[in-house]
Short mmCIF file of C-alpha atoms and ligand atoms in Angstrom, two decimals:
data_model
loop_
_atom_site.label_atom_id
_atom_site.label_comp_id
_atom_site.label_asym_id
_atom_site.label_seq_id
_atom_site.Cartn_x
_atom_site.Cartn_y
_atom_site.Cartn_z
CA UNK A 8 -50.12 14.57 -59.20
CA UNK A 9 -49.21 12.03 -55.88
CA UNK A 10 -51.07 13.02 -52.92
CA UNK A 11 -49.30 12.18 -49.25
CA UNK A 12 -51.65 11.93 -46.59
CA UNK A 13 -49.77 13.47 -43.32
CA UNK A 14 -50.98 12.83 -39.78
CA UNK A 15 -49.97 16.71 -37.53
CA UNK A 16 -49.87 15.94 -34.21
CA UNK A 17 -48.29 19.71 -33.28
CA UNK A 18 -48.32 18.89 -29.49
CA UNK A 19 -47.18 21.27 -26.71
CA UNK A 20 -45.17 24.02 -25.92
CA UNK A 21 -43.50 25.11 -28.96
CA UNK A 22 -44.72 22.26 -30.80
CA UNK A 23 -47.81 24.12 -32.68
CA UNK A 24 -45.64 27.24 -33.79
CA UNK A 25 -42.62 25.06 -35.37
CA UNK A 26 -45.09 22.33 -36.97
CA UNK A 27 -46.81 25.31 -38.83
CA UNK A 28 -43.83 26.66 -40.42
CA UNK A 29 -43.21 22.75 -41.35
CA UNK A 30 -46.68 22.66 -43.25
CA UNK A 31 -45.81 25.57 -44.80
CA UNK A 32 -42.84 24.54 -45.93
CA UNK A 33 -44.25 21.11 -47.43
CA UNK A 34 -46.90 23.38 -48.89
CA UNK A 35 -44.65 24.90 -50.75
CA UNK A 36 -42.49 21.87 -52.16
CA UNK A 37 -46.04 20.99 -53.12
CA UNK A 38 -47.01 23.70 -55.07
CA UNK A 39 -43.69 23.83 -56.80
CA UNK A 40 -43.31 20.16 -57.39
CA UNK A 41 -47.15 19.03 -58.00
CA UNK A 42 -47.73 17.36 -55.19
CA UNK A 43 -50.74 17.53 -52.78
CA UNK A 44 -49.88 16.51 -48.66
CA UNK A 45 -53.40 16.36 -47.00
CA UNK A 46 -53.50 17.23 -43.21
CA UNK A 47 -55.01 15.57 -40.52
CA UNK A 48 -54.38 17.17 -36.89
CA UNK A 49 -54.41 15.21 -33.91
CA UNK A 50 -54.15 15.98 -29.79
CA UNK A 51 -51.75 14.53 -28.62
CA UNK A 52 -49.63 15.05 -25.18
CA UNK A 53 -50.94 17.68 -22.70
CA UNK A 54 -52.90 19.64 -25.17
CA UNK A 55 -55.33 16.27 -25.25
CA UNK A 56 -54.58 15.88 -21.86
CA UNK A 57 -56.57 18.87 -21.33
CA UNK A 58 -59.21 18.78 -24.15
CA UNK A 59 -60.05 14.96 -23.74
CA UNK A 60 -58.56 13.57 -19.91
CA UNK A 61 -55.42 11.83 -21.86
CA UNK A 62 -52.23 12.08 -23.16
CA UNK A 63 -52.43 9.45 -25.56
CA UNK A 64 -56.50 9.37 -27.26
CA UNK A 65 -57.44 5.51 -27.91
CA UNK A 66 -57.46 5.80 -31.59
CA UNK A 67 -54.31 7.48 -31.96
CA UNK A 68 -51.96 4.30 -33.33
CA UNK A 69 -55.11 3.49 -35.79
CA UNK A 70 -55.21 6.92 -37.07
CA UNK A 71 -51.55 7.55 -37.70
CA UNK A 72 -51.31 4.10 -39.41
CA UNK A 73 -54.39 5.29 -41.95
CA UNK A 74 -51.66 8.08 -43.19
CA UNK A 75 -48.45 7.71 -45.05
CA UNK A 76 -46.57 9.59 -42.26
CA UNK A 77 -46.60 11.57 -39.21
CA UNK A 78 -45.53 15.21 -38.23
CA UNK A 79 -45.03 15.74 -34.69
CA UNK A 80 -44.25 18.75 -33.03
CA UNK A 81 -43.06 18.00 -29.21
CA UNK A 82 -44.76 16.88 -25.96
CA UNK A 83 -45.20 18.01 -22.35
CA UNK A 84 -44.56 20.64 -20.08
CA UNK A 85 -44.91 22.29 -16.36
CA UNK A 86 -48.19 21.78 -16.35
CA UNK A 87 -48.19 18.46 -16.80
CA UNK A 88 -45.24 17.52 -14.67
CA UNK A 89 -47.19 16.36 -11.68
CA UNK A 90 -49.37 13.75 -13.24
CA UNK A 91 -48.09 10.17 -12.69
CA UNK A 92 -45.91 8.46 -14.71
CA UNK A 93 -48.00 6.43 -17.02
CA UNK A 94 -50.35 9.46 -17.80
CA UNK A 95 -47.32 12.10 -18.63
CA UNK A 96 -47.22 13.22 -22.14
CA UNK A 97 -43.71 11.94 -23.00
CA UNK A 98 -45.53 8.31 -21.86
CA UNK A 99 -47.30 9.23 -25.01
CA UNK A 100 -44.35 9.65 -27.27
CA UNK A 101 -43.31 6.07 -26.03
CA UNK A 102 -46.89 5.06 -26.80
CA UNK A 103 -46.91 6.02 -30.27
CA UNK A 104 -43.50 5.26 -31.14
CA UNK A 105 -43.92 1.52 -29.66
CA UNK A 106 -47.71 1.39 -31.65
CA UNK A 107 -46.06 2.42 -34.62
CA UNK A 108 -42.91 -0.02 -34.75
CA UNK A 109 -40.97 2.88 -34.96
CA UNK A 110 -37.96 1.05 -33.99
CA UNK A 111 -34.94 3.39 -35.89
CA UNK A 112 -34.73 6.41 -34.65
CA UNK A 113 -31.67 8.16 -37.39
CA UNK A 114 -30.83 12.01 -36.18
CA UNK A 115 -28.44 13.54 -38.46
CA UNK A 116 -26.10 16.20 -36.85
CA UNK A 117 -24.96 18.39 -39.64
CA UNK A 118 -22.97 22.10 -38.73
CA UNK A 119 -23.29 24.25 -41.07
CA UNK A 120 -20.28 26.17 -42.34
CA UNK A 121 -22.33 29.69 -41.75
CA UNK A 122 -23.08 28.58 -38.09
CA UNK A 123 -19.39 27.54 -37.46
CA UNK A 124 -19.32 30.73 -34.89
CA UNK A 125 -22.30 29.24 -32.80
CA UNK A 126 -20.78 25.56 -32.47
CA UNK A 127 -19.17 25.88 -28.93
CA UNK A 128 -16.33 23.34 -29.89
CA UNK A 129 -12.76 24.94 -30.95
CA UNK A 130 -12.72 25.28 -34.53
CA UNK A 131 -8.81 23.28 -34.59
CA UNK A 132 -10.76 20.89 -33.23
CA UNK A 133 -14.14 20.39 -35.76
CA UNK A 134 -13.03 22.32 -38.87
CA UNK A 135 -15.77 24.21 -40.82
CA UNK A 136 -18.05 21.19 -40.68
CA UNK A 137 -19.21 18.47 -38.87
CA UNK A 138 -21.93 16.03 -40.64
CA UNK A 139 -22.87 12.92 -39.05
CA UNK A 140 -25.97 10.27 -37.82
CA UNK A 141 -26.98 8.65 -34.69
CA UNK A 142 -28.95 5.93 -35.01
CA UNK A 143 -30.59 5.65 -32.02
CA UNK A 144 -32.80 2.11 -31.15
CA UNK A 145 -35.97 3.65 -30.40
CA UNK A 146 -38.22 0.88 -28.70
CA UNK A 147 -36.35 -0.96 -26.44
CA UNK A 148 -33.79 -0.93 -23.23
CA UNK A 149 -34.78 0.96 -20.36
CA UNK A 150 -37.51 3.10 -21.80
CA UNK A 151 -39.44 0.10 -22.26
CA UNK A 152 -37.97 -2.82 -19.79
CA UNK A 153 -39.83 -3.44 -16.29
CA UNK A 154 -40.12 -0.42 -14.09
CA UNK A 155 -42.07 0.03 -10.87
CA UNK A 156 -41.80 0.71 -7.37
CA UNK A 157 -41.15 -1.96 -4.83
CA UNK A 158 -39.73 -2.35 -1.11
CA UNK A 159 -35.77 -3.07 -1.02
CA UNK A 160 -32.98 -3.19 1.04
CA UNK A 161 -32.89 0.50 2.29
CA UNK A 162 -37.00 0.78 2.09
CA UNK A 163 -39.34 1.48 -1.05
CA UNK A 164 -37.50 1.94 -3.93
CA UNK A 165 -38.05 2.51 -7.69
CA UNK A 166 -36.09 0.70 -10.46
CA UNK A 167 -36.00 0.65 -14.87
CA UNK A 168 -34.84 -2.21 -16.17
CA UNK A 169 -32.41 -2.22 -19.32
CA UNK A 170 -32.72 -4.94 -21.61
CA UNK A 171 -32.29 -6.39 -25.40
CA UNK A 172 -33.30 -9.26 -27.32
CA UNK A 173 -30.59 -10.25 -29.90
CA UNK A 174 -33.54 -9.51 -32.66
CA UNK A 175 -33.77 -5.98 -31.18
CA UNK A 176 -30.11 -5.54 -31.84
CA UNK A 177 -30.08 -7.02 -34.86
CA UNK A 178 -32.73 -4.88 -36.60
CA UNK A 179 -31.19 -1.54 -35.44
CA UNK A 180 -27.79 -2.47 -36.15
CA UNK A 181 -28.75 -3.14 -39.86
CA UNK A 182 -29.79 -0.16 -40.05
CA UNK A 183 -27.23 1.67 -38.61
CA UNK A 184 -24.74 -0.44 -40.89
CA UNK A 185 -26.67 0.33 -43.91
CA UNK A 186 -26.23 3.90 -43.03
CA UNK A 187 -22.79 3.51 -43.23
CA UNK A 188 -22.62 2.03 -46.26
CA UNK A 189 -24.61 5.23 -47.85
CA UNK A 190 -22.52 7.17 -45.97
CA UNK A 191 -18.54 6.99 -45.24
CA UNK A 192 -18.30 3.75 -44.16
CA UNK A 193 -17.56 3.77 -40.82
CA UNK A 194 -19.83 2.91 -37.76
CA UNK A 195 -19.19 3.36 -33.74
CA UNK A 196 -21.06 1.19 -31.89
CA UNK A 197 -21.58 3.12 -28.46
CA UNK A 198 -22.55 0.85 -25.07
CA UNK A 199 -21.57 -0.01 -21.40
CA UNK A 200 -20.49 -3.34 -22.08
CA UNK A 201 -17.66 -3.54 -19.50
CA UNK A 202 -20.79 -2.70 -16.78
CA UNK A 203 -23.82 -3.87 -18.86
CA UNK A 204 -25.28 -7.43 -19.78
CA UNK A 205 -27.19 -5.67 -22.27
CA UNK A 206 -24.41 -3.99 -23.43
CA UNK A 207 -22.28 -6.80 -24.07
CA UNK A 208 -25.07 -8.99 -26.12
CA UNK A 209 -25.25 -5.44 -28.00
CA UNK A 210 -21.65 -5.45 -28.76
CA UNK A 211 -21.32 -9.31 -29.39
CA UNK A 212 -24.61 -8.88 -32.27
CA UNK A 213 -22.50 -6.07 -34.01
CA UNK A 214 -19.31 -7.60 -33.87
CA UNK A 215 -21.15 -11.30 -35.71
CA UNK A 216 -22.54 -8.98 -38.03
CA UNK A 217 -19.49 -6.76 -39.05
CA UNK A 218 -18.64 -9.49 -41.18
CA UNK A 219 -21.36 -9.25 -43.32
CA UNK A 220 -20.28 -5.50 -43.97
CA UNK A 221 -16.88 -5.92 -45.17
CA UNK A 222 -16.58 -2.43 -46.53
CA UNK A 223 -17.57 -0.68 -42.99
CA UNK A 224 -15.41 -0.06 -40.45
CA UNK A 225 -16.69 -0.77 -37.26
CA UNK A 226 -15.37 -0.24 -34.08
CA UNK A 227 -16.87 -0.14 -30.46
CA UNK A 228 -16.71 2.92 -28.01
CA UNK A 229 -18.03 3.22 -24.21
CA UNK A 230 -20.81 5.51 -23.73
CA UNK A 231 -18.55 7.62 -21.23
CA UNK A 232 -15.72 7.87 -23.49
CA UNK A 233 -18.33 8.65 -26.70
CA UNK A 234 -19.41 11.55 -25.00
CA UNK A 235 -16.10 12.79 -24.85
CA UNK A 236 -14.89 11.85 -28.31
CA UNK A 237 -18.23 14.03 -29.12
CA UNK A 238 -16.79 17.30 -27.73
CA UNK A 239 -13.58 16.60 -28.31
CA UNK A 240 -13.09 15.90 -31.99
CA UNK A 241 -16.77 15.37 -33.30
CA UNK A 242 -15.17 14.78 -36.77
CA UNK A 243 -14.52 11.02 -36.07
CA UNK A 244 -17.45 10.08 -36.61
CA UNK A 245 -19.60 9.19 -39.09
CA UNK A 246 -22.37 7.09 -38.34
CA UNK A 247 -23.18 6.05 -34.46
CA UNK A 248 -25.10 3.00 -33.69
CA UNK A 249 -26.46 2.94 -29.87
CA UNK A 250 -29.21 2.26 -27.69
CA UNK A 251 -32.00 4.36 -26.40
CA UNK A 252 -31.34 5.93 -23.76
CA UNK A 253 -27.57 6.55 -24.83
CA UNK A 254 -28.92 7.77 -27.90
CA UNK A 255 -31.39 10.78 -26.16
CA UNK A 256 -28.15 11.75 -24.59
CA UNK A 257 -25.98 11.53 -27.42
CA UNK A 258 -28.25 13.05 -30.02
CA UNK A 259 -28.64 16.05 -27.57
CA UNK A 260 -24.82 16.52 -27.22
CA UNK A 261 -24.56 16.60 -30.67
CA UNK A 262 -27.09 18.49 -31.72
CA UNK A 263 -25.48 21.57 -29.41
CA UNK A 264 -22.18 20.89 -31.54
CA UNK A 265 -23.86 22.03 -34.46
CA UNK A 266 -25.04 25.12 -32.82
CA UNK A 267 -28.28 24.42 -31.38
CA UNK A 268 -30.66 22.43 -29.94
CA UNK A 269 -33.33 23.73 -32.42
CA UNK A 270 -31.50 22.62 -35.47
CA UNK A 271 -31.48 18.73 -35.17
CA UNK A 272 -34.32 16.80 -37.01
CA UNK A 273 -35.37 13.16 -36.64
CA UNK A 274 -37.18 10.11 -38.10
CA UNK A 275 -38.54 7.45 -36.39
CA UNK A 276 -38.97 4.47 -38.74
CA UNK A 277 -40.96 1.39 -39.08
CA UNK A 278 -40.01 -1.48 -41.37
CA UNK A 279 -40.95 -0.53 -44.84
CA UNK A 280 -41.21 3.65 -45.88
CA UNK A 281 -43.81 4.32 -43.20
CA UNK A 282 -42.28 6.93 -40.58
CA UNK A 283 -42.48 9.65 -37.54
CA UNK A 284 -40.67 12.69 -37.81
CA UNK A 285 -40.05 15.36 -35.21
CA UNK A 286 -37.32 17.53 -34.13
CA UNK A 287 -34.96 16.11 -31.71
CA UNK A 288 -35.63 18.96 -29.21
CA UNK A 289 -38.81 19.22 -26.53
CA UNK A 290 -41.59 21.54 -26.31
CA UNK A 291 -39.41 24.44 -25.08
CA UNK A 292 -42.24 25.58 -22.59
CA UNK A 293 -40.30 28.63 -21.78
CA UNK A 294 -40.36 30.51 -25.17
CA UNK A 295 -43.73 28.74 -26.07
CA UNK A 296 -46.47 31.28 -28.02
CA UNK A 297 -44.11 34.13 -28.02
CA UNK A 298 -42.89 33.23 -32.21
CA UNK A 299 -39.40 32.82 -31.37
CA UNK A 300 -38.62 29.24 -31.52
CA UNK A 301 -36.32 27.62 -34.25
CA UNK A 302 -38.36 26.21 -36.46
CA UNK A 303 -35.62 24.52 -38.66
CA UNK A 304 -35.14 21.16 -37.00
CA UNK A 305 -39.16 20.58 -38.11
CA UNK A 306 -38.45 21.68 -41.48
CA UNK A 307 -35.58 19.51 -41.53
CA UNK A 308 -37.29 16.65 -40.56
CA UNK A 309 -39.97 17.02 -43.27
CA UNK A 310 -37.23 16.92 -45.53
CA UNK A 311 -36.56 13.67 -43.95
CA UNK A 312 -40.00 12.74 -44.24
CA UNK A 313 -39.78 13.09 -48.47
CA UNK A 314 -36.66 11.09 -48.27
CA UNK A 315 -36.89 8.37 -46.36
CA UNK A 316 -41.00 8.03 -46.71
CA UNK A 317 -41.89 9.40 -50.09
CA UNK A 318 -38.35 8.52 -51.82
CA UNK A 319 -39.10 12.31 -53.04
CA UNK A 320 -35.50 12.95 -52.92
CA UNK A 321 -35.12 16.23 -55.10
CA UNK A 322 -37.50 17.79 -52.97
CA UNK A 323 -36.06 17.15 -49.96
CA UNK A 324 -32.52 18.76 -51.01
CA UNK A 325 -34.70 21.31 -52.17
CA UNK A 326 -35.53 21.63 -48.42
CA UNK A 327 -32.22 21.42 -47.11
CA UNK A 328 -30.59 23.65 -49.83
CA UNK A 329 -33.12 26.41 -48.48
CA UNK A 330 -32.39 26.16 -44.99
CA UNK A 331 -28.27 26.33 -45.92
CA UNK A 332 -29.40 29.51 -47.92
CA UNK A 333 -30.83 31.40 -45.34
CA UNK A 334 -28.23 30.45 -42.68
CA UNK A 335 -25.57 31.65 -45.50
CA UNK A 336 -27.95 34.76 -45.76
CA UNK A 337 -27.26 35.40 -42.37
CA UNK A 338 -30.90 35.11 -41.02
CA UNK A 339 -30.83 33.46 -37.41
CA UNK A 340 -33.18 32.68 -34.80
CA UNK A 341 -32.76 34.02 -31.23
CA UNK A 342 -31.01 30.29 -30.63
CA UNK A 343 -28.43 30.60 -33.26
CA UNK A 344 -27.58 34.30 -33.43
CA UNK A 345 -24.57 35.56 -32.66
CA UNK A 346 -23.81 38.92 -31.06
CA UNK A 347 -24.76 41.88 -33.13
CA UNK A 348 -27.20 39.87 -34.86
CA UNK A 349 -30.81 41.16 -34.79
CA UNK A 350 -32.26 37.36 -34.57
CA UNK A 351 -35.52 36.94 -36.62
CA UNK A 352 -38.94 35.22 -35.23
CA UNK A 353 -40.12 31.87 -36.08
CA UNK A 354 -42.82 32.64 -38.58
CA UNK A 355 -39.74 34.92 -40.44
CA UNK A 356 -37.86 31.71 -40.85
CA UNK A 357 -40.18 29.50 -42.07
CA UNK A 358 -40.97 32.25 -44.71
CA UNK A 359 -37.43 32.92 -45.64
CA UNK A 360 -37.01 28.87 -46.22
CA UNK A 361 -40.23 28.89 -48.77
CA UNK A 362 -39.11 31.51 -50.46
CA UNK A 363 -35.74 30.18 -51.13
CA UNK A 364 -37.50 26.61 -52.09
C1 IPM B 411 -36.35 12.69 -27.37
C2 IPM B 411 -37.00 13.11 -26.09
C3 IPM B 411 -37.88 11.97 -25.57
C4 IPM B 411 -36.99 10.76 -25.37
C5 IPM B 411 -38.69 12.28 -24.31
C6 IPM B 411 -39.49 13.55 -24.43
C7 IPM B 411 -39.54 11.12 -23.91
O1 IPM B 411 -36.05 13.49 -25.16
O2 IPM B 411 -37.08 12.35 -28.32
O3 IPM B 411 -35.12 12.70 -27.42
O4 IPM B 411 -36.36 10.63 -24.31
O5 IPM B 411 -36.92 9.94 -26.27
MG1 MG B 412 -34.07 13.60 -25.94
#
C-alpha cells in the first residue's frame, strides 16, 4: 500500500467546504484502490491572517515542501480587502506559488456534453463539447516584476512592471508544447507583442523553439483577439500557451464556456512530479458556509493531483468518470442548474461523486 502525504491548506471563503468534499473524494479512491493520503492542514490566507497576524505563516514553503503535494482551497475576502498590498491573502498565493517553483500553471477547460445547456456560447458555434488547456506561466510578468508607488508626471502614481527572462519563456513554453504533443497537436501562443517588449521576446522564444516540435502546430494570437476567438468558436483550440496575467483572464473566460466558474480545476507545477492544485475560481465570499458551492473544480483538481503528481492515472479517470456520471445523472449545483432543476448542496455532490467512484 503507497501512502501520499498531502499538505490542506482549505483557505477562505468557500475554500474549507469544497476542500472537504476533495478529501473525501481522495478518501475514497483510497479505500478502493489501497492507497493511504495523510493530511496535514495549514492556515493560510485570511483565516491565518486572523488566527496568527499573517497571511502567509513563516514555515509555510518548508512545510508544503515536506509533503508530496498540496490541496488548496481559495484565498481572501471582504474582510481582508483593506489590508495593504503585501499583507493581502492573494500576496500569499503568490508567496507560495513563487516558494514552491510552481512555475506551470495547466487549467484544463473541458464542457461536458450534459452541461451543453449551461455553456452560454451558441451551440453552432461549440458543438456538444469543448475540451482544451491553458497553460498559464505562473511566476513571472507583472505579478512578480517591480511594483510600487512613486511621484510622476501628473503626481504620485503607482506602476507593475511586466517582464520575462528568455529562461522563463523557455521553461513554460516546453511545457505547453509538450502538452500539445499529448494532446492534438496544436498550440496558440497568446501575447501583446505588437504593444509589448515582453511580448515579443515571448513570441520570438516560441517561434526558435517550434522547430524542435515538428509535429505541433503553432501559431501566435493577440491577447485581444484570443479573447474573442474564446467566445466565438472555443473549438479552435487545443492547447494555449500564455503569460500570467493573460492567463488569469483567459482561464476565467474559459472556464464560464464550460458552464461555470466552479467547474475548472488547476495544477501548479514545479520541475519534477511535485505540485499545487486548486480550483481556478476564488473564495466565493458571498455563498461561503451556506453548503452550496461547486465543489467539482476541487475534485477535479485532485484528480489532477494523482495524474500529474502520483502518475496514479486509473484513479484519476476514476475521478473524472464520476464527476461525468453525476452531471449525466442530472445532479447540479446551484451554479450549473438549469431552470426547473432543483440544484443539490455541496456536501450532496461530493457524495454523489464517491459513490459513483
Ligand atoms: C487565480 C486567481 C489568483 C491569480 C489571485 C487570487 C491572486 O485569480 O488563481 O486565477 O490572479 O492568479
Ligand atoms: Mg484568476
Amino acid at each position: 500500500m503507497s501512502t501520499y502525504r498531502i499538505a490542506v491548506i482549505p483557505g477562505d471563503g468557500i475554500g474549507p467546504e469544497i476542500v472537504a468534499e476533495a478529501v473525501k473524494v481522495l478518501d475514497k479512491v483510497g479505500a478502493k484502490f489501497g492507497h493511504s493520503f495523510e493530511y496535514t492542514y495549514r492556515l493560510m490566507g485570511g483565516a491565518a491572517y486572523d488566527a496568527v497576524g499573517t497571511c502567509f505563516p513563516e514555515d509555510t514553503v518548508e512545510v508544503c515542501q515536506k509533503h508530496d503535494a498540496v490541496l488548496l482551497g481559495a484565498v481572501g475576502g471582504p474582510k481582508w480587502d483593506s489590508l495593504p498590498g503585501a499583507e493581502r491573502p492573494e500576496k500569499a498565493l503568490l508567496k507560495i506559488r513563487e516558494g514552491l517553483g510552481l512555475y506551470a500553471n495547466l487549467r484544463p477547460a473541458i464542457m461536458h456534453k450534459a452541461l451543453a445547456k449551461a455553456c452560454p456560447i451558441k451551440p453552432e458555434n461549440i458543438g456538444d463539447s469543448m475540451d482544451l488547456m491553458i497553460v498559464r506561466e505562473l511566476t513571472g510578468g507583472i505579478y512578480f516584476g517591480e511594483h510600487g508607488w512613486r511621484e510622476g508626471k501628473y503626481g504620485p502614481e503607482a506602476y507593475d512592471v511586466e517582464r520575462y527572462s528568455e529562461m522563463e519563456i523557455r521553461r513554460i513554453a516546453k511545457v505547453a508544447f509538450n502538452a500539445a504533443m499529448a494532446r492534438g497537436k496544436n498550440l496558440v501562443s497568446v501575447d501583446k507583442a505588437n504593444v509589448l517588449e515582453a511580448s515579443r521576446l515571448w513570441r520570438k522564444i516560441v517561434t526558435e523553439m517550434a522547430a524542435d516540435y515538428p509535429e505541433v502546430t503553432v501559431s501566435h494570437m493577440y491577447v485581444d483577439n484570443a479573447a474573442m476567438q474564446l467566445v466565438y468558436r472555443p473549438n479552435q483550440f487545443d492547447v494555449i500557451l500564455t503569460s500570467n496575467m493573460f492567463g488569469d483572464i483567459l482561464s476565467d473566460e474559459a472556464s464560464m464556456i464550460t458552464g461555470s466558474l466552479g467547474m475548472l480545476p488547476s495544477a501548479s507545477l514545479a520541475d519534477g512530479t511535485f505540485g499545487l492544485y486548486e480550483p481556478s475560481h476564488g473564495s466565493a465570499p458571498d455563498i461561503a458556509g451556506k453548503n452550496i458551492a461547486n465543489p467539482i473544480a476541487t475534485i477535479m483538481s485532485v484528480s489532477m493531483m494523482l495524474r500529474y503528481s502520483f502518475g496514479l492515472e486509473a484513479e484519476a479517470k476514476a475521478i473524472d468518470d464520476a464527476v461525468t456520471a453525476v452531471l449525466d445523472a442530472g445532479l447540479r449545483t446551484g451554479d450549473i442548474a438549469e431552470a426547473g432543476v432543483t440544484p443539490i448542496s455541496t456536501t450532496e455532490m461530493g457524495q454523489a461523486i464517491c459513490d459513483r467512484i
